[in-house]
Amino acid sequence: MPAREMTGAEILVEALVDLGVEVIFGYPGGAVLPIYDVLHRQRRIRHILVRHEQGAVHAAEGYARASGRPGVVLVTSGPGATNAVTGITDALMDSVPIVVITGQVPTHLIGTDAFQECDTVGITRHCSKHNYLVKDVGRLGPVVHEAFHIATTGRPGPVVIDIPKDVQVARARYERPGPVVHRTYRPRIKGDPALVETAVELLASAERPILYTGGGIINSGPLAVRKLRELAQLCGAPVTSTLMGLGAFPASSPQWLGMLGMHGTYEANMAMNRCDVMLALGARFDDRVTGRIDAFSPGSRKIHVDIDPSSFHKTVRVDLAIEGDVGHVLDDMVRIWRARALKPAIAADWWTEIAAWRARDCLAYVQEGPAIEPQHAIRRLWAAVRHRDPIITTEVGQHQMWAAQHFPFEEPNRWLTSGGLGTMGYGLPAAIGAQVAFPDRLVIDIAGEASILMNIQEMGTAAQYRLPVKVFVLNNEYMGMVRQWQDLTYEGRHAESYSASLPDFVKLAEAWGWRGIRIATADELDEGIARMLSHDGPAFVDCRVKKYANCLPMIPSGAAHTEMILKESEIRGELDAEAEALV
Amino acid sequence: MKPTPPPAPRPARPASAPEPLERHTLSVVVDNEAGVLARIVGLFSARGYNIESLTVADISPDHAVSRITIVTEGPRRVIDQIRAQLERLVPVHSVTDLTERGPHVERELALVKVAGTGEKRVEALRLADIFRARPVDTTTSSFIFEVSGSSGKVNQFIELMREVGLVEVARTGVAAMARGRDPA
Ligand SMILES: Cc1cc2nc3c(=O)[nH]c(=O)nc-3n(C[C@H](O)[C@H](O)[C@H](O)COP(=O)(O)OP(=O)(O)OC[C@H]3O[C@@H](n4cnc5c(N)ncnc54)[C@H](O)[C@@H]3O)c2cc1C
Ligand SMILES: Cc1ncc(C[n+]2csc(CCOP(=O)(O)OP(=O)(O)O)c2C)c(N)n1
């Protein structure tokens, strides 16, 4: 199609269509009215009206995480843009590909403290992967294409495009550009063959190997997931994953150790500590994972595959750093292993040792009496929905960790959670985004009663678009994670961590046209879950659980993997100032 | 459920030996687009890196590309992180650690104002001559000297001027380049 003259707003929408965008999560305002008018007059892109711009960004994240396609957000200038900042930061921390389009005051008013002006590119410069202020309508088309390229390639992340209102109404020619070849931005895809070869040799010679996988496998996509499973089968090593990588490796595999880190399993953390070769795949040695750095897996040689070289040696020095897409690197590793017909050299006692750690049964809990153990609620939920291949989102807190521990996944893109920023209020809008991507799937937000209130307004969005999302609140009347830390650090002084004045969640749900369900005792669990599932619209479950349950096991901040707290009785006391200062 | 003392004993972290600091000069070639300097400076402040000096100017005839020279100090580990973090920025073409790469030339220029009369004034002129500093402004009671060279030489000159009536200093920061015929 020959280039034709269009307004900036039309160029934007045309470019989005060319990029395959099917849905935008947004909220209108003065500085984006020209774009909204164009959206209103077309049918190719659907717009989902959220109730708060933070919700739009998390919904776009949920959409992206569940579908593997970039999420798109449209918000107005000033407060629209600042409300989006938490979501943008969240996407940066968790490497989620989204493009956020913000309106801006007209170019001639920039810098004058005009109505609803804010320095959007300044504010988002360090919480986005990249950002643009488009002052020339002729640049708009190429910028939009470049923005998607940057958001979705390399280490994915949020890209912000700030478009002044006069640019939205100015006219220029738009032509769909060919594939973007950037002057400076060229992420490396293939790993260095010599390094990959060395990595395979190291892995094959390992007596006590472990695969430590992360969100990068999910970012990379189906190839990485497939090749991870193949390599694991070939090398016979145990597999653990970070919070962000859950689902990449099937939890039903005998090689699966469960999640590692602060609230990971005893077996995963002990195996990390005692391994001789660690293969880190798309994981970034986060402090929730390493614990005390100088005690982190002291005897191992470490191989690190990551597409972002700044992840290398950032917190932990590794012996072999391979820059490249983890899918391609795994593919090469599998090929080399097969070509050379290698055999694992795993020591006979490695799996015996692991079996002994597993025998500690660190996730065990006892459900007795009517009061519900939160772990039990999650287990019952899992039992009721596992055959439906559900997508689970979470808020942030104990419920999030219990879900990670007690809701096993077999496939990727089923587990959407805020890990890096740990944003309470993520789960409901993320569930909405995932449901928009997959209207026929079962999507459940496992929530805490405090977190859910942070973006509770998005219940209106689900109602408006008849999105049958489910919210399953583990209501312990506390900001449980905070309360647990206060017991651990401040001798149980519960400063401001009680969720006072909670609403009647059932009535609240009903007020929005949702089904509201309350579960108060263990014997009501299965029936309550069934009532939630049988409703073809959105449903909200207020599941009352024990108030003082602690999330175990736990490695206190700054402690070593071997100093794991396994018993309830150890959650008490005070910490020295140095330990107290850690988050 | 009131938890009871005593506090759980927690091992104190063994104090690890402080890593030695290194001073490195980085040459960063960037697209000369709006906000690029803010990206770089912001990266240093956001991640807690040091900037000892920073110079920037465009270096291509069409003004499309700039060179930013940054002198920074930190443990080796941090210097490597700085380089990786800079390379991650979209408008950055290349980052060269000149200190790492080998022999290179570093120069900076300073303007140094000195006020005084009589013996002090004569002494200032004599010292300036030794440092090949040139007076670029003169009144009966003051000079502005222009001095250039390595940062060390400039420092030394300024220190000496303190004793003969230093008033103020303006420095450009370091410009640097690898030796030999090839570009860095
Ligand atoms: C309350 C709370 C408790 C937590 N407790 C734990 C815990 O116990 N255990 C735990 O693991 N986490 C925990 N987390 C999460 C933690 O904070 C981090 O978010 C998480 O550990 C990081 O996961 P990751 O290493 O997989 O990295 P991600 O943040 O997922 O980063 C992905 C990595 O892969 C790389 N990458 C991306 N794409 C590719 C590609 N195509 N090819 C190669 N590499 C790629 C990226 O560069 C990056 O280095 C907790 C979070 C909260 C809020
Ligand atoms: C936006 C935001 N504010 C504060 C925090 C700190 N924080 C982490 S967990 C938590 C409590 C969460 O309580 P709730 O949602 O009830 O979950 P629970 O831990 O009880 O399962 C708080 C306040 C956060 N993660 N995010």
XYZ file of N, CA, C and O in Angstrom, chain A residues 114 171 275 286 299 353 405 452 481:
36
model
N 2.339 23.313 32.080
C 0.996 23.367 31.491
C 0.076 22.404 32.232
O 0.532 21.536 32.975
N -0.062 16.017 10.398
C -0.177 14.998 9.350
C 1.185 14.621 8.783
O 2.095 15.433 8.711
N 25.875 -28.600 45.261
C 26.159 -29.075 43.903
C 27.615 -28.805 43.526
O 28.288 -27.979 44.146
N 19.081 -13.413 42.071
C 18.425 -12.416 42.908
C 18.703 -12.695 44.392
O 18.967 -13.835 44.782
N 30.929 -24.570 46.745
C 31.824 -25.521 46.101
C 31.546 -25.782 44.633
O 32.034 -26.757 44.083
N 21.242 -38.421 48.412
C 21.269 -37.256 49.285
C 20.007 -36.409 49.100
O 19.384 -35.957 50.062
N 4.396 -22.635 46.350
C 4.803 -23.905 46.954
C 3.794 -25.025 46.720
O 4.172 -26.171 46.538
N -5.580 -7.279 47.672
C -6.675 -7.185 46.707
C -7.281 -5.782 46.727
O -7.775 -5.283 45.724
N 2.522 -11.383 55.463
C 3.975 -11.429 55.267
C 4.670 -10.421 56.182
O 5.721 -10.699 56.748
